[in-house]
Amino acid sequence: MSGVGPVEPGEGTRAWDTHDTHDTHGTYGAHDADGSRPHGPPRAHLAALYARHPRATLALVTTAALLAGGGYLYATRPQQPPPPPPPYPAQVVEMAYLDAESTPAGAPPRSFSFAVRMTVESGPPVTVTRVTQPYAGLALVSAPRTPFRTRAGFPREVTITMHVTDCGKVPKDAGLPFLEVTLRNTRAIQAQSFILGPRYARHLSRAVQVACSNDSL
């Protein structure tokens, strides 16, 4: 009984070992069926690229690193807080009584006038859209007429002319009379009551008494 040994290559054949074959270019490595070299791991591919084009590869890697670092810094940069909203108009507007004024020509009988100064302390411009007063027996107009606008740092003098329409509905001795002013800026629209002080109260009481007694001011 003959023993079983290793199979010998037949005639016209060549034994192949398990090592990589030597290609025609003098390099070792496996090839695809079409003769091209398959893609290796990314690092090996990058190393091969660097070996052939060191400067270009280095520039490419540096650019990629800078872009990645810049994107990280942009994503993690401190967020700036939003700017604060402008103030409410009633918080920044002051109205002060100045003095009696001459009644403008053409005003109806039993009319009288006085001046106030409007000041915007800060923020965007403020528009006065309406000026009224609380007494049913008085009508009111302003000069300039509403709506008018005032900017911060530029006080505006406003002349108020009141006309007594019904002496039975006006106070003979006003204690704390006020003007009701509607204000508007980019933040809000607000109605604000301005108490103009004792001088204004005395002037209003005296003017009403004179108007309703047919005396001259």
XYZ file of N, CA and C in Angstrom:
651
model
N 0.871 -1.174 0.000
C 0.000 0.000 0.000
C 0.892 1.203 0.000
N 0.636 2.010 -0.990
C 1.505 3.173 -1.143
C 1.050 4.270 -0.213
N 2.004 5.062 0.270
C 1.654 6.195 1.141
C 1.110 7.377 0.356
N 0.429 8.264 1.077
C -0.135 9.483 0.472
C 0.784 10.636 0.795
N 1.288 11.269 -0.190
C 2.194 12.384 -0.004
C 1.630 13.657 -0.591
N 2.385 14.683 -0.556
C 1.917 15.966 -1.130
C 1.738 15.863 -2.613
N 0.725 16.600 -3.093
C 0.450 16.565 -4.525
C 1.494 17.406 -5.219
N 2.144 16.814 -6.205
C 3.145 17.526 -6.966
C 2.489 18.276 -8.097
N 3.038 19.374 -8.480
C 2.481 20.086 -9.635
C 2.652 19.265 -10.889
N 1.643 19.391 -11.721
C 1.692 18.652 -12.967
C 2.585 19.320 -13.978
N 2.721 18.633 -15.061
C 3.559 19.169 -16.118
C 2.921 20.407 -16.710
N 3.730 21.402 -16.904
C 3.210 22.659 -17.480
C 2.576 23.567 -16.450
N 2.629 23.201 -15.165
C 2.067 24.069 -14.121
C 3.188 24.564 -13.266
N 2.832 25.613 -12.404
C 3.825 26.244 -11.544
C 3.266 26.345 -10.140
N 4.050 25.998 -9.206
C 3.611 26.061 -7.813
C 3.569 27.520 -7.361
N 2.454 27.897 -6.666
C 2.293 29.250 -6.136
C 2.312 29.163 -4.622
N 3.075 30.039 -4.021
C 3.066 30.052 -2.556
C 2.059 31.099 -2.080
N 1.974 31.241 -0.793
C 0.977 32.137 -0.204
C 1.463 33.558 -0.088
N 2.690 33.868 -0.521
C 3.210 35.225 -0.419
C 2.773 36.052 -1.615
N 2.875 37.384 -1.461
C 2.531 38.282 -2.572
C 3.481 38.025 -3.722
N 2.980 38.184 -4.924
C 3.788 37.989 -6.120
C 4.527 39.243 -6.436
N 5.563 39.120 -7.232
C 6.393 40.226 -7.669
C 5.805 40.754 -8.956
N 5.425 42.041 -8.932
C 4.795 42.591 -10.139
C 5.856 43.097 -11.082
N 5.400 43.589 -12.211
C 6.325 43.992 -13.269
C 7.045 45.263 -12.943
N 6.582 45.993 -11.900
C 7.216 47.243 -11.548
C 8.184 47.078 -10.404
N 8.374 45.854 -9.965
C 9.338 45.622 -8.903
C 8.782 45.872 -7.538
N 7.424 45.944 -7.376
C 6.812 46.131 -6.072
C 6.009 44.913 -5.718
N 5.797 44.708 -4.452
C 5.058 43.555 -3.967
C 3.688 44.004 -3.486
N 2.681 43.178 -3.751
C 1.348 43.476 -3.262
C 0.305 42.797 -4.101
N -0.906 42.665 -3.555
C -2.001 42.012 -4.266
C -2.571 42.963 -5.290
N -3.202 42.442 -6.302
C -3.826 43.218 -7.370
C -5.248 42.757 -7.571
N -6.064 43.674 -8.116
C -7.429 43.313 -8.503
C -7.385 42.509 -9.784
N -8.550 42.018 -10.172
C -8.622 41.214 -11.386
C -8.191 41.997 -12.606
N -8.405 43.329 -12.612
C -8.019 44.130 -13.780
C -6.587 44.611 -13.707
N -5.862 44.189 -12.686
C -4.453 44.571 -12.589
C -4.202 45.791 -11.757
N -5.263 46.488 -11.278
C -5.070 47.693 -10.473
C -4.906 47.315 -9.015
N -4.251 48.187 -8.263
C -4.019 47.932 -6.847
C -5.252 48.370 -6.064
N -5.775 47.535 -5.184
C -6.966 47.917 -4.418
C -6.640 49.012 -3.409
N -7.706 49.723 -2.966
C -7.534 50.791 -1.988
C -7.254 50.197 -0.624
N -6.252 50.739 0.046
C -5.924 50.287 1.387
C -6.600 51.164 2.421
N -6.231 51.022 3.680
C -6.780 51.865 4.741
C -6.463 53.331 4.483
N -7.283 54.256 5.014
C -7.065 55.696 4.761
C -5.684 56.169 5.169
N -5.189 55.695 6.281
C -3.868 56.150 6.711
C -2.789 55.708 5.721
N -2.902 54.464 5.248
C -1.912 53.988 4.283
C -2.008 54.782 2.990
N -3.241 55.090 2.597
C -3.432 55.872 1.378
C -2.848 57.267 1.544
N -3.068 57.881 2.720
C -2.523 59.210 2.980
C -0.999 59.184 3.015
N -0.437 58.099 3.586
C 1.020 57.985 3.632
C 1.607 57.860 2.230
N 0.913 57.094 1.402
C 1.396 56.946 0.036
C 1.302 58.267 -0.723
N 0.185 58.989 -0.496
C 0.024 60.283 -1.145
C 1.092 61.266 -0.674
N 1.388 61.240 0.623
C 2.417 62.134 1.162
C 3.787 61.806 0.580
N 4.045 60.500 0.374
C 5.344 60.097 -0.174
C 5.526 60.633 -1.588
N 4.430 60.679 -2.346
C 4.538 61.138 -3.730
C 4.479 62.662 -3.828
N 3.601 63.322 -2.989
C 3.412 64.775 -3.058
C 3.454 65.358 -1.646
N 4.620 65.450 -1.063
C 4.681 65.865 0.347
C 4.153 67.272 0.589
N 4.509 68.235 -0.246
C 4.104 69.617 0.014
C 2.599 69.799 -0.146
N 2.053 69.266 -1.225
C 0.621 69.406 -1.460
C -0.187 68.706 -0.371
N 0.280 67.517 0.033
C -0.437 66.780 1.067
C -0.402 67.519 2.388
N 0.761 68.070 2.734
C 0.880 68.815 3.982
C -0.026 70.047 3.975
N -0.073 70.746 2.851
C -0.940 71.920 2.756
C -2.408 71.527 2.897
N -2.785 70.396 2.275
C -4.164 69.935 2.359
C -4.546 69.572 3.787
N -3.672 68.859 4.462
C -3.947 68.456 5.842
C -4.022 69.685 6.751
N -3.099 70.636 6.538
C -3.112 71.858 7.368
C -4.398 72.644 7.173
N -4.840 72.781 5.907
C -6.080 73.505 5.627
C -7.276 72.826 6.277
N -7.337 71.500 6.180
C -8.441 70.768 6.792
C -8.456 70.947 8.297
N -7.251 70.934 8.907
C -7.176 71.116 10.355
C -7.628 72.516 10.755
N -7.212 73.527 9.975
C -7.625 74.900 10.282
C -9.134 75.071 10.146
N -9.717 74.484 9.098
C -11.158 74.580 8.917
C -11.910 73.899 10.046
N -11.429 72.725 10.436
C -12.077 72.010 11.538
C -11.964 72.793 12.834
N -10.761 73.342 13.091
C -10.582 74.126 14.310
C -11.415 75.387 14.313
N -11.491 76.071 13.139
C -12.311 77.268 13.055
C -13.778 76.979 13.269
N -14.265 75.858 12.698
C -15.658 75.490 12.912
C -15.955 75.192 14.367
N -15.014 74.545 15.044
C -15.207 74.249 16.466
C -15.252 75.532 17.281
N -14.312 76.460 16.988
C -14.296 77.724 17.733
C -15.572 78.523 17.491
N -16.073 78.503 16.241
C -17.302 79.235 15.933
C -18.488 78.635 16.683
N -18.536 77.289 16.734
C -19.663 76.632 17.396
C -19.634 76.823 18.898
N -18.428 76.958 19.464
C -18.309 77.058 20.923
C -18.038 78.486 21.394
N -18.138 79.482 20.487
C -17.841 80.855 20.882
C -18.879 81.341 21.886
N -18.520 82.261 22.767
C -19.504 82.798 23.718
C -20.606 83.554 22.982
N -21.828 83.285 23.342
C -22.970 83.944 22.714
C -23.188 85.325 23.332
N -23.257 86.362 22.471
C -23.502 87.709 22.957
C -24.971 87.859 23.359
N -25.240 88.427 24.528
C -26.647 88.614 24.914
C -27.321 89.611 23.986
N -28.616 89.450 23.743
C -29.326 90.399 22.878
C -29.354 91.782 23.511
N -29.394 92.828 22.691
C -29.442 94.185 23.257
C -30.733 94.388 24.041
N -30.694 95.202 25.077
C -31.910 95.430 25.863
C -32.953 96.167 25.038
N -34.223 95.919 25.291
C -35.270 96.639 24.550
C -35.279 98.105 24.950
N -35.817 98.980 24.090
C -35.915 100.402 24.457
C -36.855 100.574 25.634
N -36.719 101.669 26.365
C -37.589 101.885 27.530
C -39.025 102.186 27.106
N -39.953 101.956 28.035
C -41.325 102.373 27.803
C -41.381 103.903 27.760
N -42.229 104.469 26.915
C -42.224 105.940 26.780
C -42.577 106.658 28.072
N -43.484 106.092 28.862
C -43.871 106.763 30.107
C -42.731 106.816 31.112
N -41.711 105.941 30.933
C -40.584 105.930 31.860
C -39.577 107.037 31.568
N -39.609 107.609 30.379
C -38.551 108.545 29.985
C -39.069 109.932 29.628
N -40.368 110.165 29.732
C -40.933 111.465 29.360
C -41.293 112.254 30.619
N -40.886 113.508 30.652
C -41.251 114.429 31.724
C -42.030 115.600 31.126
N -43.018 116.058 31.872
C -43.818 117.198 31.443
C -43.824 118.206 32.588
N -43.420 119.449 32.317
C -43.326 120.479 33.365
C -44.125 121.708 32.949
N -44.808 122.302 33.913
C -45.559 123.527 33.660
C -44.583 124.701 33.599
N -44.765 125.593 32.618
C -43.911 126.767 32.467
C -44.621 128.030 32.964
N -45.628 128.482 32.238
C -46.296 129.728 32.647
C -47.518 129.948 31.760
N -48.286 130.978 32.129
C -49.430 131.369 31.302
C -48.941 131.929 29.980
N -49.764 131.781 28.957
C -49.447 132.268 27.623
C -50.608 133.117 27.110
N -50.301 133.972 26.156
C -51.359 134.745 25.505
C -52.238 133.799 24.696
N -53.540 134.031 24.789
C -54.463 133.184 24.033
C -54.332 133.505 22.547
N -54.174 132.494 21.688
C -53.970 132.763 20.267
C -55.195 133.405 19.625
N -54.944 134.176 18.599
C -56.040 134.818 17.863
C -56.940 133.751 17.254
N -58.214 134.023 17.284
C -59.169 133.081 16.719
C -59.703 132.080 17.711
N -59.192 132.061 18.942
C -59.709 131.142 19.945
C -61.113 131.576 20.353
N -61.987 130.642 20.681
C -63.355 131.017 21.080
C -63.362 131.733 22.428
N -64.442 132.440 22.734
C -64.544 133.094 24.050
C -64.388 132.078 25.180
N -64.003 132.590 26.353
C -63.763 131.789 27.551
C -62.634 130.773 27.325
N -61.598 131.208 26.608
C -60.417 130.377 26.384
C -59.233 130.957 27.136
N -58.280 130.155 27.472
C -57.033 130.581 28.100
C -55.928 129.594 27.723
N -54.671 130.033 27.808
C -53.543 129.220 27.342
C -52.425 129.199 28.375
N -51.615 128.181 28.325
C -50.413 128.062 29.145
C -49.410 127.171 28.409
N -48.166 127.212 28.853
C -47.098 126.463 28.177
C -46.554 125.377 29.103
N -46.221 124.245 28.509
C -45.547 123.158 29.220
C -44.305 122.775 28.415
N -43.369 122.167 29.099
C -42.158 121.690 28.431
C -42.106 120.160 28.535
N -41.974 119.531 27.373
C -41.880 118.067 27.305
C -40.430 117.682 27.058
N -39.930 116.740 27.863
C -38.546 116.285 27.754
C -38.504 114.772 27.650
N -37.761 114.263 26.674
C -37.487 112.824 26.566
C -36.078 112.602 27.106
N -35.957 111.849 28.178
C -34.669 111.700 28.848
C -33.721 110.767 28.117
N -34.218 109.721 27.489
C -33.348 108.752 26.803
C -34.197 107.896 25.877
N -33.494 107.069 25.107
C -34.193 106.133 24.227
C -34.582 106.747 22.901
N -35.400 106.017 22.143
C -35.820 106.512 20.822
C -36.776 107.688 20.940
N -37.028 108.386 19.825
C -37.983 109.498 19.863
C -39.360 109.051 20.340
N -40.073 109.983 20.947
C -41.419 109.712 21.465
C -42.405 110.621 20.738
N -43.490 110.029 20.287
C -44.552 110.773 19.612
C -45.731 110.954 20.560
N -46.221 112.184 20.669
C -47.444 112.467 21.421
C -48.609 112.363 20.445
N -49.479 111.408 20.679
C -50.598 111.204 19.762
C -51.894 111.839 20.253
N -51.951 112.198 21.563
C -53.197 112.772 22.094
C -52.893 113.487 23.405
N -53.548 114.637 23.623
C -53.466 115.367 24.892
C -54.894 115.705 25.315
N -55.277 115.277 26.509
C -56.602 115.574 27.037
C -56.477 115.987 28.508
N -57.639 116.346 29.106
C -57.700 116.660 30.542
C -59.010 116.064 31.089
N -59.124 115.928 32.398
C -60.213 115.111 32.933
C -61.569 115.777 33.076
N -61.692 117.072 32.831
C -62.931 117.768 33.149
C -63.855 117.844 31.924
N -65.115 117.490 32.148
C -66.066 117.430 31.037
C -66.382 118.802 30.458
N -66.256 119.872 31.261
C -66.624 121.208 30.790
C -65.507 121.940 30.099
N -64.379 121.264 29.797
C -63.240 121.919 29.130
C -62.883 121.175 27.849
N -62.611 121.939 26.797
C -62.054 121.396 25.561
C -60.609 121.875 25.442
N -59.804 121.126 24.756
C -58.352 121.398 24.735
C -57.793 121.204 23.343
N -56.893 122.107 22.959
C -56.088 121.925 21.748
C -54.635 122.243 22.113
N -53.700 121.681 21.341
C -52.275 121.915 21.595
C -51.622 122.514 20.364
N -50.545 123.239 20.609
C -49.708 123.749 19.514
C -48.249 123.394 19.859
N -47.602 122.543 19.060
C -48.112 121.949 17.807
C -49.255 120.965 18.063
N -50.047 120.791 17.037
C -51.152 119.846 17.142
C -50.620 118.415 17.113
N -51.352 117.535 17.744
C -50.969 116.116 17.736
C -51.283 115.511 16.370
N -50.478 114.530 15.955
C -49.309 113.987 16.649
C -48.057 114.833 16.396
N -47.222 114.939 17.420
C -45.923 115.579 17.242
C -44.871 114.739 17.973
N -43.624 114.960 17.585
C -42.546 114.073 18.014
C -41.471 114.860 18.755
N -40.865 114.202 19.761
C -39.776 114.818 20.521
C -38.651 113.798 20.688
N -37.410 114.273 20.479
C -36.237 113.414 20.614
C -35.528 113.670 21.934
N -34.777 112.674 22.369
C -33.972 112.827 23.587
C -32.948 113.943 23.379
N -32.821 114.803 24.356
C -31.871 115.907 24.279
C -32.418 117.152 23.617
N -33.671 117.136 23.153
C -34.277 118.285 22.489
C -35.645 118.569 23.106
N -35.682 119.232 24.265
C -36.970 119.536 24.909
C -37.867 120.339 23.972
N -39.143 120.089 24.059
C -40.116 120.780 23.200
C -41.106 121.557 24.068
N -41.324 122.821 23.696
C -42.324 123.635 24.375
C -43.656 123.479 23.652
N -44.685 123.198 24.425
C -46.022 122.964 23.883
C -46.977 123.954 24.526
N -47.773 124.620 23.701
C -48.788 125.552 24.207
C -50.136 124.842 24.246
N -50.765 124.870 25.418
C -52.081 124.255 25.611
C -53.121 125.373 25.711
N -54.148 125.296 24.904
C -55.251 126.255 24.973
C -56.510 125.504 25.369
N -57.133 125.952 26.455
C -58.364 125.330 26.932
C -59.531 126.289 26.716
N -60.678 125.717 26.449
C -61.906 126.482 26.201
C -62.986 125.942 27.132
N -63.558 126.825 27.921
C -64.625 126.415 28.840
C -65.918 126.270 28.044
N -66.429 125.053 27.974
C -67.663 124.791 27.229
C -68.882 124.746 28.133
N -68.692 124.464 29.432
C -69.814 124.382 30.372
C -69.283 124.720 31.761
N -69.656 125.910 32.229
C -69.125 126.350 33.527
C -69.602 125.471 34.677
N -70.737 124.773 34.514
C -71.246 123.924 35.583
C -70.474 122.621 35.719
N -69.610 122.311 34.769
C -68.886 121.043 34.812
C -67.380 121.210 34.969
N -66.970 122.392 35.351
C -65.531 122.598 35.569
C -65.306 122.906 37.051
N -64.142 122.528 37.594
C -63.889 122.774 39.018
C -63.609 124.251 39.267
N -64.235 124.774 40.327
C -63.951 126.173 40.672
C -62.629 126.308 41.436
N -62.192 125.183 42.016
C -60.921 125.208 42.748
C -60.221 123.862 42.526
N -59.507 123.745 41.414
C -58.852 122.481 41.070
C -57.728 122.178 42.055
N -57.753 120.954 42.621
C -56.724 120.588 43.593
C -55.460 120.046 42.936
N -55.583 118.925 42.226
C -54.435 118.303 41.537
C -54.817 118.029 40.082
N -55.017 119.087 39.303
C -55.369 118.855 37.896
C -54.186 118.238 37.146
N -54.489 117.482 36.112
C -53.431 116.817 35.353
C -53.773 116.829 33.869
N -52.768 116.558 33.082
C -52.951 116.341 31.650
C -52.780 114.853 31.364
N -53.668 114.332 30.544
C -53.572 112.934 30.106
C -52.935 112.940 28.713
N -51.756 112.325 28.605
C -50.978 112.369 27.358
C -50.741 110.947 26.882
N -51.070 110.686 25.624
C -50.803 109.370 25.023
C -49.468 109.431 24.303
N -48.562 108.522 24.682
C -47.186 108.508 24.189
C -46.939 107.232 23.398
N -46.109 107.372 22.370
C -45.768 106.203 21.562
C -44.298 106.240 21.197
N -43.600 105.112 21.355
C -42.261 104.943 20.780
C -42.168 103.542 20.200
N -40.956 103.085 19.873
C -40.808 101.775 19.243
C -41.097 100.627 20.199
N -41.224 100.913 21.495
C -41.499 99.856 22.479
C -42.991 99.666 22.722
N -43.741 100.771 22.869
C -45.132 100.632 23.291
C -45.893 101.941 23.071
N -47.213 101.863 23.251
C -48.095 103.029 23.322
C -48.671 103.060 24.736
N -48.544 104.204 25.413
C -49.013 104.320 26.786
C -49.725 105.650 27.003
N -50.725 105.627 27.879
C -51.381 106.855 28.335
C -50.823 107.182 29.710
N -50.310 108.392 29.866
C -49.674 108.805 31.107
C -50.324 110.081 31.616
N -50.612 110.112 32.925
C -51.161 111.308 33.555
C -50.028 112.113 34.162
N -49.941 113.389 33.785
C -48.900 114.275 34.300
C -49.544 115.328 35.202
N -49.221 115.281 36.502
C -49.648 116.314 37.446
C -48.630 117.441 37.368
N -49.073 118.613 37.003
C -48.157 119.714 36.689
C -47.841 120.614 37.883
N -48.348 120.295 39.083
C -47.934 121.026 40.273
C -48.878 122.136 40.685
N -48.574 122.754 41.825
C -49.488 123.763 42.398
C -49.602 125.036 41.562
N -48.572 125.451 40.890
C -48.680 126.665 40.068
C -49.700 126.464 38.956
N -49.659 125.311 38.331
C -50.649 125.016 37.289
C -52.046 124.942 37.883
N -52.192 124.349 39.069
C -53.512 124.252 39.699
C -54.075 125.644 39.967
N -53.255 126.558 40.463
C -53.726 127.923 40.731
C -54.112 128.643 39.441
N -53.263 128.467 38.406
C -53.555 129.118 37.120
C -54.855 128.591 36.534
N -55.073 127.292 36.587
C -56.288 126.713 36.024
C -57.517 127.206 36.778
N -57.462 127.222 38.112
C -58.613 127.663 38.906
C -58.941 129.122 38.615
N -57.919 129.953 38.567
C -58.135 131.378 38.294
C -58.688 131.597 36.887
N -58.154 130.887 35.899
C -58.617 131.057 34.523
C -60.060 130.630 34.362
N -60.463 129.553 35.023
C -61.849 129.082 34.949
C -62.786 130.081 35.611
N -62.387 130.608 36.763
C -63.222 131.599 37.451
C -63.435 132.833 36.592
N -62.367 133.300 35.971
C -62.469 134.493 35.119
C -63.336 134.201 33.905
N -63.145 133.068 33.276
C -63.917 132.729 32.070
C -65.399 132.616 32.376
N -65.742 132.090 33.536
C -67.149 131.869 33.853
C -67.809 133.068 34.530
N -67.040 134.088 34.872
C -67.619 135.305 35.455
C -67.615 136.449 34.455
N -67.205 136.166 33.209
C -67.111 137.153 32.153
C -66.090 138.249 32.446
N -65.147 137.936 33.385
C -64.049 138.881 33.625
C -62.968 138.651 32.594
N -62.112 139.620 32.446
C -60.982 139.451 31.540
C -59.799 138.901 32.329
N -58.954 138.145 31.649
C -57.776 137.569 32.305
C -56.758 138.655 32.547
